[in-house]
Every structure is written in C-alpha cells, then in structure tokens.
Coordinates of C-alpha atoms and ligand atoms in Angstrom, one line a residue:
X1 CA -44.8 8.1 3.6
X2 CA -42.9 7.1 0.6
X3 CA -39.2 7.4 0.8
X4 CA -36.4 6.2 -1.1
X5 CA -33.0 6.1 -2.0
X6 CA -30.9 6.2 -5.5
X7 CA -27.4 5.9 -6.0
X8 CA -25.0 9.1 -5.6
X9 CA -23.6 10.2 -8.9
X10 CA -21.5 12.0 -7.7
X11 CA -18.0 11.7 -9.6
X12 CA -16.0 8.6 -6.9
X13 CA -18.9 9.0 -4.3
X14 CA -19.6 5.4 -3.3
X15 CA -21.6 6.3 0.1
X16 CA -25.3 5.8 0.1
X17 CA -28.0 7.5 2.1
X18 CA -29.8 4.1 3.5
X19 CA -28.4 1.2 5.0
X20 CA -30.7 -2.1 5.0
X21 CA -31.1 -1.6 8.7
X22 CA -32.1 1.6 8.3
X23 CA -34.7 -0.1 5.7
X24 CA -36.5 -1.7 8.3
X25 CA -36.9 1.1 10.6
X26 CA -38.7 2.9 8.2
X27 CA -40.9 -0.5 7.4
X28 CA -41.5 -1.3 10.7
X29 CA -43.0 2.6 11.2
X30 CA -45.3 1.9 8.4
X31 CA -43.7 3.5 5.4
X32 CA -42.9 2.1 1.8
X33 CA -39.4 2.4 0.9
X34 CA -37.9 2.2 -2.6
X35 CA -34.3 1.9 -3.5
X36 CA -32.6 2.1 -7.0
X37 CA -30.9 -1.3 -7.6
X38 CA -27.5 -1.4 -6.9
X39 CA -27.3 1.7 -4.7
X40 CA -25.5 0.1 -1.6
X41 CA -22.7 -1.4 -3.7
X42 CA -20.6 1.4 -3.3
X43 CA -20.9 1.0 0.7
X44 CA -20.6 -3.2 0.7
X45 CA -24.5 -3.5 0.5
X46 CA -26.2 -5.7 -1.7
X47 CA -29.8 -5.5 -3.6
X48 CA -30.7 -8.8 -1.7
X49 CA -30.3 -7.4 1.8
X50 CA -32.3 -3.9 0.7
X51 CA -34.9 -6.5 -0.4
X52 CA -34.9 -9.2 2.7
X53 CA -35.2 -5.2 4.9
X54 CA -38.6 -4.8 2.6
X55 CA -37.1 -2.4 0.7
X56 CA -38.8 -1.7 -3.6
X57 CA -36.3 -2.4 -5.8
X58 CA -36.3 0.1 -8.3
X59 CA -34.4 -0.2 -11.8
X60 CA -34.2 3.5 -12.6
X61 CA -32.8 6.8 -10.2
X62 CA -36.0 8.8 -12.2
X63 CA -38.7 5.8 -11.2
X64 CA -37.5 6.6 -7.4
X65 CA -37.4 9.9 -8.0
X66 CA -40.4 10.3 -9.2
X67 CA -42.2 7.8 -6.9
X68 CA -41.1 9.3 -3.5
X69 CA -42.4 12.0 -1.2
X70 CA -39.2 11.9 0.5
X71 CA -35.7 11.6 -0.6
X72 CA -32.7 10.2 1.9
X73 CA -29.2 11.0 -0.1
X74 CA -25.9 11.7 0.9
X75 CA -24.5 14.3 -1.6
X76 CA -26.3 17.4 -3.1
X77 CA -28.0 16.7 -6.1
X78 CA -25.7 17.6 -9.7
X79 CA -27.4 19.7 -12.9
X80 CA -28.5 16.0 -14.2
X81 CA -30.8 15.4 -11.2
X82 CA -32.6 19.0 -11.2
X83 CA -34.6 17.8 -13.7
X84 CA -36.4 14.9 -11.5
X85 CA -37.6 17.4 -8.5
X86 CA -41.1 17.9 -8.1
X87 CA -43.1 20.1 -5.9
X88 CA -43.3 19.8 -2.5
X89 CA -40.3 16.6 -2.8
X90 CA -38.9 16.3 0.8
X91 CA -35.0 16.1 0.0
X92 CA -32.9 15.5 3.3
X93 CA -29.4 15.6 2.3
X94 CA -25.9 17.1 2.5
X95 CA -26.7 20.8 0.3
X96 CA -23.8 23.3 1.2
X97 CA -25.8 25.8 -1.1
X98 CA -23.6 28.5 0.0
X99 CA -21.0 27.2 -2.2
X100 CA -23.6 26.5 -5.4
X101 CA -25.9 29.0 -6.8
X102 CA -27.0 26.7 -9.6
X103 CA -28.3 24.2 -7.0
X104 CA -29.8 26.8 -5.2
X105 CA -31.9 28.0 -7.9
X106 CA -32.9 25.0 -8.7
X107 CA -34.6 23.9 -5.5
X108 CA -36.3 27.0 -5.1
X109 CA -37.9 26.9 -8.6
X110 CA -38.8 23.3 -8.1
X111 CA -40.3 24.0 -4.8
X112 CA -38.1 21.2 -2.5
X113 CA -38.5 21.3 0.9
X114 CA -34.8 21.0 0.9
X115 CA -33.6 20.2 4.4
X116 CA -29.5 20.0 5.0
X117 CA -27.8 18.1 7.1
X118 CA -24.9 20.4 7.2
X119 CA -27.2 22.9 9.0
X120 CA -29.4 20.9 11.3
X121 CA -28.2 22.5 14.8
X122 CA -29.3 20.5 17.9
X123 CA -27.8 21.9 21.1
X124 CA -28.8 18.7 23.1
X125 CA -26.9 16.4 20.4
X126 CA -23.5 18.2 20.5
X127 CA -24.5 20.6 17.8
X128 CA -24.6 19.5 14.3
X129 CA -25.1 16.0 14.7
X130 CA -25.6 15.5 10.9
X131 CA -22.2 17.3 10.0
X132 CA -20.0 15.7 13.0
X133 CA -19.5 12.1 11.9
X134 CA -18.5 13.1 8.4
X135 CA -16.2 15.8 9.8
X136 CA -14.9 13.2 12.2
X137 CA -14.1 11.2 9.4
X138 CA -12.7 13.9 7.4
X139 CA -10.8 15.3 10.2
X140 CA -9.0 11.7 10.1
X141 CA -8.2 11.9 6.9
X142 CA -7.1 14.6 6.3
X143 CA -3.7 14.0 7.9
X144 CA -3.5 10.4 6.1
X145 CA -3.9 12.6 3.0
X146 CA -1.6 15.2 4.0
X147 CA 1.1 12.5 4.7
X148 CA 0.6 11.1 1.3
X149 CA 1.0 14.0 0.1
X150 CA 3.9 15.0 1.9
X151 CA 6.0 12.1 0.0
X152 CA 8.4 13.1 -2.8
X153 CA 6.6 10.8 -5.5
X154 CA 3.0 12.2 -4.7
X155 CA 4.2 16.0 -5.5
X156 CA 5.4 16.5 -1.7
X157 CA 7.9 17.6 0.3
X158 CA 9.3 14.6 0.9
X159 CA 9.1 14.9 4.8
X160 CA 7.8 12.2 7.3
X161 CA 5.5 13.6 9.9
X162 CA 7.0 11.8 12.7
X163 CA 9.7 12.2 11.9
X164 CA 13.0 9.8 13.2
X165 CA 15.0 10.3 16.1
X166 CA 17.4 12.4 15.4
X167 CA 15.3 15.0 12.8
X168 CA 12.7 17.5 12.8
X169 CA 9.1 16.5 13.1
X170 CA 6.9 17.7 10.9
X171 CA 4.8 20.9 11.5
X172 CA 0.9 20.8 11.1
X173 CA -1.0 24.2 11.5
X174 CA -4.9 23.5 11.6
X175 CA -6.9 26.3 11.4
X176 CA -10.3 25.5 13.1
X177 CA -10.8 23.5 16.4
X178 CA -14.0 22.1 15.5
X179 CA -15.2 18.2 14.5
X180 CA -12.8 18.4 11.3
X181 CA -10.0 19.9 13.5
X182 CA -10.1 18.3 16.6
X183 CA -9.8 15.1 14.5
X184 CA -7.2 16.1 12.2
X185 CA -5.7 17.0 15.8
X186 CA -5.8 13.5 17.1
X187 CA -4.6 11.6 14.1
X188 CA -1.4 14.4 13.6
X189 CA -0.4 14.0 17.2
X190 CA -1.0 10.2 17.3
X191 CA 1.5 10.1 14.3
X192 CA 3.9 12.5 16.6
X193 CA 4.0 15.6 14.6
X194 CA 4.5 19.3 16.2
X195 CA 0.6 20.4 16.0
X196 CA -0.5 24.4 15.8
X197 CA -4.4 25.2 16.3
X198 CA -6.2 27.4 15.9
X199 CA -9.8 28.7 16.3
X200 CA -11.6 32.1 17.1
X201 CA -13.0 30.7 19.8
X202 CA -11.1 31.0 22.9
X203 CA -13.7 28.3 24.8
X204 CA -13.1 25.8 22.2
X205 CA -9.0 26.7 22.4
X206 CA -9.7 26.1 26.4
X207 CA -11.0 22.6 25.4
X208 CA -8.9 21.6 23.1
X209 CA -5.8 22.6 25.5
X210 CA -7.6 20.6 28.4
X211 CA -7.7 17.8 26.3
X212 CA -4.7 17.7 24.4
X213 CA -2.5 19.4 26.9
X214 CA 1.3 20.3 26.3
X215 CA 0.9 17.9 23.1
X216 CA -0.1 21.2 20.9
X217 CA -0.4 24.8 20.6
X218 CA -3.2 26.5 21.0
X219 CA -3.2 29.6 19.0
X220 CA -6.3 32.3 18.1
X221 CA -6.7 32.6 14.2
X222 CA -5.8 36.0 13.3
X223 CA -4.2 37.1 10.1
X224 CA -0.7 38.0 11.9
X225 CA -0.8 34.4 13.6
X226 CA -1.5 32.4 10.3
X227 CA 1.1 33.8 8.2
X228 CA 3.4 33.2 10.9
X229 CA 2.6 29.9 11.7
X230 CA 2.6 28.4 7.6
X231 CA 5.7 30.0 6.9
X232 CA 6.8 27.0 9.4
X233 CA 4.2 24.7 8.3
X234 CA 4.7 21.3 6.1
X235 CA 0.9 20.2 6.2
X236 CA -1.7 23.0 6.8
X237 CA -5.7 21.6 7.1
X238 CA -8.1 24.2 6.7
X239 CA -11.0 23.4 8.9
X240 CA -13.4 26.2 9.7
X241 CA -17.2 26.9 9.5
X242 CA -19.7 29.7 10.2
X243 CA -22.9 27.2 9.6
X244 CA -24.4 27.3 6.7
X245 CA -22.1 30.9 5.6
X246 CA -19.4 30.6 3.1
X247 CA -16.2 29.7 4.0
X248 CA -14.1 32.6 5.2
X249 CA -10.6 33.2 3.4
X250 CA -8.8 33.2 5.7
X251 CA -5.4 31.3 3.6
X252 CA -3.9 33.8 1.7
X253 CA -2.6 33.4 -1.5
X254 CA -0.1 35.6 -0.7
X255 CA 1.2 33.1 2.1
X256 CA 1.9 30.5 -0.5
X257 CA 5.5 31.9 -1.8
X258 CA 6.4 32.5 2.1
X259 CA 6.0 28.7 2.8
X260 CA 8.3 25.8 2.3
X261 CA 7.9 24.4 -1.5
X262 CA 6.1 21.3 -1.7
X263 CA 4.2 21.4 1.6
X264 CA 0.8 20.4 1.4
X265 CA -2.7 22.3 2.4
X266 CA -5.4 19.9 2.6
X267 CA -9.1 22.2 2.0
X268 CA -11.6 20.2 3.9
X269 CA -14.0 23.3 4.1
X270 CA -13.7 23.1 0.4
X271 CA -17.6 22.4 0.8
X272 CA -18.5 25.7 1.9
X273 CA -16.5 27.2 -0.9
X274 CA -12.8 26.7 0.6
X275 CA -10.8 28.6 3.2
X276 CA -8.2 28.9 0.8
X277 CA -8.2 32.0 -1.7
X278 CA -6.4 29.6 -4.0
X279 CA -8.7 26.6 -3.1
X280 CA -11.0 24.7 -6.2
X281 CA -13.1 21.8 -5.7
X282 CA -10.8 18.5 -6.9
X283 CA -12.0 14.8 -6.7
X284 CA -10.4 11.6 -5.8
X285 CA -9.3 10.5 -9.2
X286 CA -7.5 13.6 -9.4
X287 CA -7.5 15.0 -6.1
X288 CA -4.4 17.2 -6.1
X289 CA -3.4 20.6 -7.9
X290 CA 0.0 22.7 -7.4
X291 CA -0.2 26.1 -6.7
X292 CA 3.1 28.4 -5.9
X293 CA 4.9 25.1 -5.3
X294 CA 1.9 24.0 -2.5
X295 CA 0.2 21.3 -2.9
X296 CA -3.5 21.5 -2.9
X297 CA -6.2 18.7 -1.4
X298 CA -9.2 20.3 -2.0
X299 CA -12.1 17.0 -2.5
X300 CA -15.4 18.0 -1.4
X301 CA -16.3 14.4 -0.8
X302 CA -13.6 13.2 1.3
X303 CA -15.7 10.3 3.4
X304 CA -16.7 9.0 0.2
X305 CA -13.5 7.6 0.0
X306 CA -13.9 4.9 3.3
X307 CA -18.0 4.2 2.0
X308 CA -18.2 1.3 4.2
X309 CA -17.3 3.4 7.9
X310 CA -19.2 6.5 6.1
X311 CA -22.4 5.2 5.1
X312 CA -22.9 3.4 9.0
X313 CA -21.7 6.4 10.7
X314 CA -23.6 9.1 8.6
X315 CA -26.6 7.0 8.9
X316 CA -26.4 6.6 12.5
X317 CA -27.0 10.1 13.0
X318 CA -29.6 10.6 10.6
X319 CA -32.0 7.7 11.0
X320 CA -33.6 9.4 13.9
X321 CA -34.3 12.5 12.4
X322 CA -35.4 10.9 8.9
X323 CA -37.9 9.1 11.0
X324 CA -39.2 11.9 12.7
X325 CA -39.9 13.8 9.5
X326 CA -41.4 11.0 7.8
X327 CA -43.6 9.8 10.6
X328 CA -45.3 13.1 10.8
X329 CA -44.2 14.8 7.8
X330 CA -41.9 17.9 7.9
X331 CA -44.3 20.5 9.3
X332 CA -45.6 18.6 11.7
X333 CA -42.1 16.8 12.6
X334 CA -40.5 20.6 13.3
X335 CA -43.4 21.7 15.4
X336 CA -42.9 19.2 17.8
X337 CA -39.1 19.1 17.6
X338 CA -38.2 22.8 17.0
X339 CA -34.4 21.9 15.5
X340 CA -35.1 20.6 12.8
X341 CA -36.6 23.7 11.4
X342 CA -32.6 24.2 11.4
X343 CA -32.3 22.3 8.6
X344 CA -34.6 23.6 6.1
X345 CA -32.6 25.4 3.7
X346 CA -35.7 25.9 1.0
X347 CA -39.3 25.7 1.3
X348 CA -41.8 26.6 -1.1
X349 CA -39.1 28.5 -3.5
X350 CA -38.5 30.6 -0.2
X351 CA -34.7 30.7 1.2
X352 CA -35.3 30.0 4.6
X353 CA -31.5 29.7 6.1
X354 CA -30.2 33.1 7.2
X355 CA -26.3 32.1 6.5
X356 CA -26.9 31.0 3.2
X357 CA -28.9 34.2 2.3
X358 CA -26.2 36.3 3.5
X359 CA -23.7 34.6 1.3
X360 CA -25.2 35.8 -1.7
X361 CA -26.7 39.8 -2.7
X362 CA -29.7 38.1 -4.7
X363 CA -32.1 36.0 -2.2
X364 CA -34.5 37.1 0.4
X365 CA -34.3 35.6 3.6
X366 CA -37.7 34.0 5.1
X367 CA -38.4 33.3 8.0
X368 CA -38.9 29.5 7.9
X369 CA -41.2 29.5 11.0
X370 CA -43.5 31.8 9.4
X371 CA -44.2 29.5 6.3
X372 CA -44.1 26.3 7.7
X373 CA -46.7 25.8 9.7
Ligands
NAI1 N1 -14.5 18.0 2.4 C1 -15.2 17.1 3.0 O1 -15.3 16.0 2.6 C2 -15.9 17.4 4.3 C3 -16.0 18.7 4.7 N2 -16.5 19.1 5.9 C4 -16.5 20.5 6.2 O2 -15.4 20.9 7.1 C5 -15.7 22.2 7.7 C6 -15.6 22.1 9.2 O3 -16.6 21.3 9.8 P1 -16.6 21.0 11.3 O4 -15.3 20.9 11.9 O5 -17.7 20.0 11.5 O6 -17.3 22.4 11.9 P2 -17.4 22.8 13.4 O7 -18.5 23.8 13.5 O8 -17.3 21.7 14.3 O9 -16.0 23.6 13.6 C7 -15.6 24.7 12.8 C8 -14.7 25.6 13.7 O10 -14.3 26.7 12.9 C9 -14.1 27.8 13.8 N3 -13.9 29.0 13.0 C10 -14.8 29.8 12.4 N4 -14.2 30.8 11.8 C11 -12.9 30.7 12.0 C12 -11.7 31.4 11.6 N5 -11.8 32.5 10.9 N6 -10.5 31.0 12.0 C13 -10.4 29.8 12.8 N7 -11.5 29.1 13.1 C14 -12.7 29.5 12.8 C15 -15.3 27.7 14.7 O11 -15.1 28.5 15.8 C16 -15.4 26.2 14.9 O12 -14.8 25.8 16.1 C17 -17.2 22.4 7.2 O13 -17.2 23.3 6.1 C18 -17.7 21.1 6.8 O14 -18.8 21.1 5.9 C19 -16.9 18.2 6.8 C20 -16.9 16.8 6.5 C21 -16.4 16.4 5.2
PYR2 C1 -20.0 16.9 4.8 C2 -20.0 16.5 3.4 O1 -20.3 17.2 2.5 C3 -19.6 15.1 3.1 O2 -19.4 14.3 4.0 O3 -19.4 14.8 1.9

C-alpha cells in the first residue's frame, strides 16, 4: 500500500505521525512510503534519516496527500486540509469528532475511512492503547503546568505545591482516575502535594487506593463531592472520558467564585469538548485565559509540547496496528482482528461510532460491521 506522512499544521504541534524506524517497518512489509520534507523536524528527525529508512521525499503536504491510500498523522486534520481528502483515503489519526462538527462533515462527504486512535479499544492491550501514552504524557504535565501556573508572575496563586516545612501543601483535586489522572496522580504526589481523586468508577478508585495508598483520597465524582473538594483546591485537572462521547460538565461555572482566586484548572479533556462549562480550546503560545479569577489551561495538544518523548511513544503504540491495516487493507485487517473496527469513526460518509453519534441530534448511527465487510 501507499502510505505517508505530512507535517502537522496544527498551530505549535511539532509531533509527527512516523518515525524513520517506523519507515522501515512499513518498507520491509512491502509498502511505499512518502513523507513531506521536513516533517520530523518538529520531533528531532531529519529528511536524511526518512530517506536512508526508504522513505519518498515529498516537497508538498497536497503531493502526499494526494499520492497515498493511507494517511499516518498525529492531529485531526484543520478546514485547510478537507480539501485534499479523496474517496476511500484511509486516515488513521487522533479525530475527537465529538468535539468538531465541521471535521465531521467533512469526512463523511469526502468518504474517509476515518479511523481514530482515541477510540481504538483493545481489552487485551490495557484498553485504548492509542490514547494511553499521550494521556500518560498529558497526565505528567499537567501538574508541571499547573505549578507554572500556580506562580504569582504566570497569573497564579502564588503557592508552591510542596509546599516548605512549616506551610500548607498545596491541594490538587483530579477529577478522573484514568491514564491522564492516574499520571497527573503520580507527578502531584511525587512533588508532595495533598492529592483528591476522583472517578465514577469504584474498581478504578479500588486500584488507584491499592496503589497509591494513604498518599491520596479516593473520592467518587458526584456534584456534592466536587464543589466541596475545589472550594479547597489550588490546582484542579479535569481528566475524564466516556470514549469517543463528549466530555461531560461536570466543573461548574458556578464553582469558580467559591474557589480560592488565582488557583488554576488545567482542561486536559479539553479534546472531547472540555469538562469545564467555562473551558475553550487555548494553545501553547497562549495557553492560559482567566475566568472568575481561575486560571484556565485548556491546550488540546498538550504532548505536542515534549515532540521528541511524544512522537516515540505515540508511535510505539500505533506501528502495530498501522501495519495491520496496511498489510491487508482496513476490511480485511478488522476481520481478522475484530478491535480495530473500534476505531472507525467514518466509513463510506456513514458515522459508524455510537458515542460520537450520540453527541450530536443530526447523524445516524451505522453499524460499522454491517458495511465493512
Ligand atoms: N489535551 C491533551 O493534550 C490530551 C487530552 N487527552 C484527553 O484526556 C481525557 C482523559 O483520557 P484518559 O485518562 O486516557 O481516559 P481514561 O479512559 O483512561 O480515563 C477516563 C476516566 O474518566 C472516568 N470518568 C468518566 N466520567 C466521569 C465523571 N463524570 N467523573 C469522574 N470520572 C469520570 C472514567 O471512569 C475513567 O476512569 C480524554 O478526553 C483524552 O482524549 C489525552 C491526552 C492528551
Ligand atoms: C490525545 C490527543 O489528542 C493528543 O495527544 O493530542
């Protein structure tokens, strides 16, 4: 097959969807690969190695566009690149169409077999292999944010998370015990900070209390236990996901005035449209708005900020699915692995992912197994 790679244009995205290793996997397996020039610079990868991994060169994003059956990316595509689909274009890629209508549209009239990492759910590969390492990363993060932003001069509090002896520690409610929490978890505990979590799920609170122990409080996420717990809070991460669903709201703008002024809620599930009713998307050049004297992280994108660890740990995971699909193309590829029908979000200008149908009043749902045969 023909697959390829351009370079994310994505406002301060610097990850790329193909290493040079990855390169000659998919030469060794007997497919032609074509790259834009200068794609891996972003990520510390240079035209030379793409080419010594028998990778095409390729001076224009449209040439590869146009060229390739199959497209490996990082980021959804942005209103500049609808243009370029063509029928039948395999895209594999982050999509979080929930939170984009315009995107949505614009794969089902071009007829992409559009096939989302976010959504891919493998129960043998801890569950959304394609989501976890970037929610690892952003889970990490998202604490060295929130401490940046903490900082008088940044808009902040101007509170230290440790703390010193002798004062408070800083509080840190996380709502969501998943990848992005459990991480966040880590990092905020590591720096010594008084850590709240919280989840729906009472298994995952059971795990997370095994493995964190009397270093945090477990909490279940209801309305009554979230107000209570950010009226306390200096750095709040919002860190939930029903896959593929919009976010749910579950940070209340009303919560805001209740909270200490200048403490700092960091969106990651900004993606799926924010768990914040106050949230909107922001980017790294200008990553941080006030609202009722909180400060908002909300960047959709936050891996892109660390390309080099991104690139090598999002392309860890999806090398061996990428493979599968282009060794036998998609069809063939999901009837002999049955998860990665999972991941089709669009197929033939049918939606064919249940969550994402549900988050809007004006697509039918298909069954994907019924059309893609
Ligand atoms: N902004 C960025 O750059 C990035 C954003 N993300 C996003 O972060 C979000 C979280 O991802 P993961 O941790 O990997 O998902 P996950 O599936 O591992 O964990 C989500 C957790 O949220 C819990 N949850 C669902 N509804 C809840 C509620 N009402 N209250 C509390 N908990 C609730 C689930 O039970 C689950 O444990 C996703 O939207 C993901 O796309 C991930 C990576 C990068
Ligand atoms: C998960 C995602 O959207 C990202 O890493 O940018």
């Amino acid at each position: 097959m023909k697959v390829g790679c351009v370079k994310e244009i994505k406002n301060k995205e610097f990850r790329v969807g193909m290493t040079p290793d990855n390169v000659k996997s998919y030469v060794s397996a007997g497919h032609e690969v074509y790259i834009e020039k200068n794609a891996g610079e972003g990520s510390g990868f240079t035209d030379s190695e793409y080419e010594a991994a028998g990778a095409r060169m390729i001076e224009t994003a449209k040439e590869v566009w146009d060229t390739v059956e199959m497209m490996i990316k990082v980021k959804e595509p942005l209103p500049e690149e609808y243009s370029l689909f063509h029928e039948g274009l395999i895209l594999y890629t982050y999509l979080h169409l929930a939170a984009d209508k315009p995107q949505t549209d614009a794969l089902l009239g071009g007829k992409v077999k559009g096939v989302a990492y976010e959504t891919l759910f493998d129960p043998k590969n801890g569950g959304l292999p394609l989501l976890a390492p970037m929610s690892q990363i952003a889970g990490r993060l998202s604490i060295q944010e929130g401490a940046k932003y903490l900082e008088k001069t940044f808009g902040g509090e101007g509170v230290l998370l440790a703390g010193v002896p002798g004062t408070p520690k800083a509080n840190v409610v996380i709502l969501g015990g998943g990848n992005v929490g459990t991480n966040a978890c880590k990092i905020a505990v590591g720096m010594g900070a008084n850590v709240t979590i919280m989840d729906i799920s009472l298994s995952r609170l059971a795990y997370l209390d095994d493995i964190f122990g009397a270093r945090i409080q477990t909490l279940v996420s209801t309305d009554a236990n979230i107000e209570k717990a950010v009226k306390e809070a200096d750095l709040v991460v919002g860190a939930v996901l029903i896959p593929g669903k919009a976010a749910p709201k579950i940070f209340k703008k009303k919560y805001l005035k209740e909270m200490k002024p200048g403490a700092v809620f960091v969106d990651v599930a900004v993606d799926q449209g924010g768990c914040g009713e106050t949230t909107r998307v922001t980017y790294h050049d200008d990553p941080i708005f006030i609202e009722d004297g909180i400060v908002h992280y909300c960047v959709g994108n936050m891996p892109g900020a660390v390309p080099r660890t991104s690139t090598i740990a999002l392309t860890n995971a999806t090398l061996n699915y990428g493979l599968q699909i282009a060794g036998k193309g998609l069809e063939r590829a999901c009837a002999e692995n049955e998860v990665i029908y999972s991941a089709i979000n669009t197929y033939d200008g049918k939606l064919t992912c249940k969550n994402v149908a549900d988050s809007f009043d004006c697509y039918e749902y298909t069954d994907i197994r019924e059309i893609c045969k």
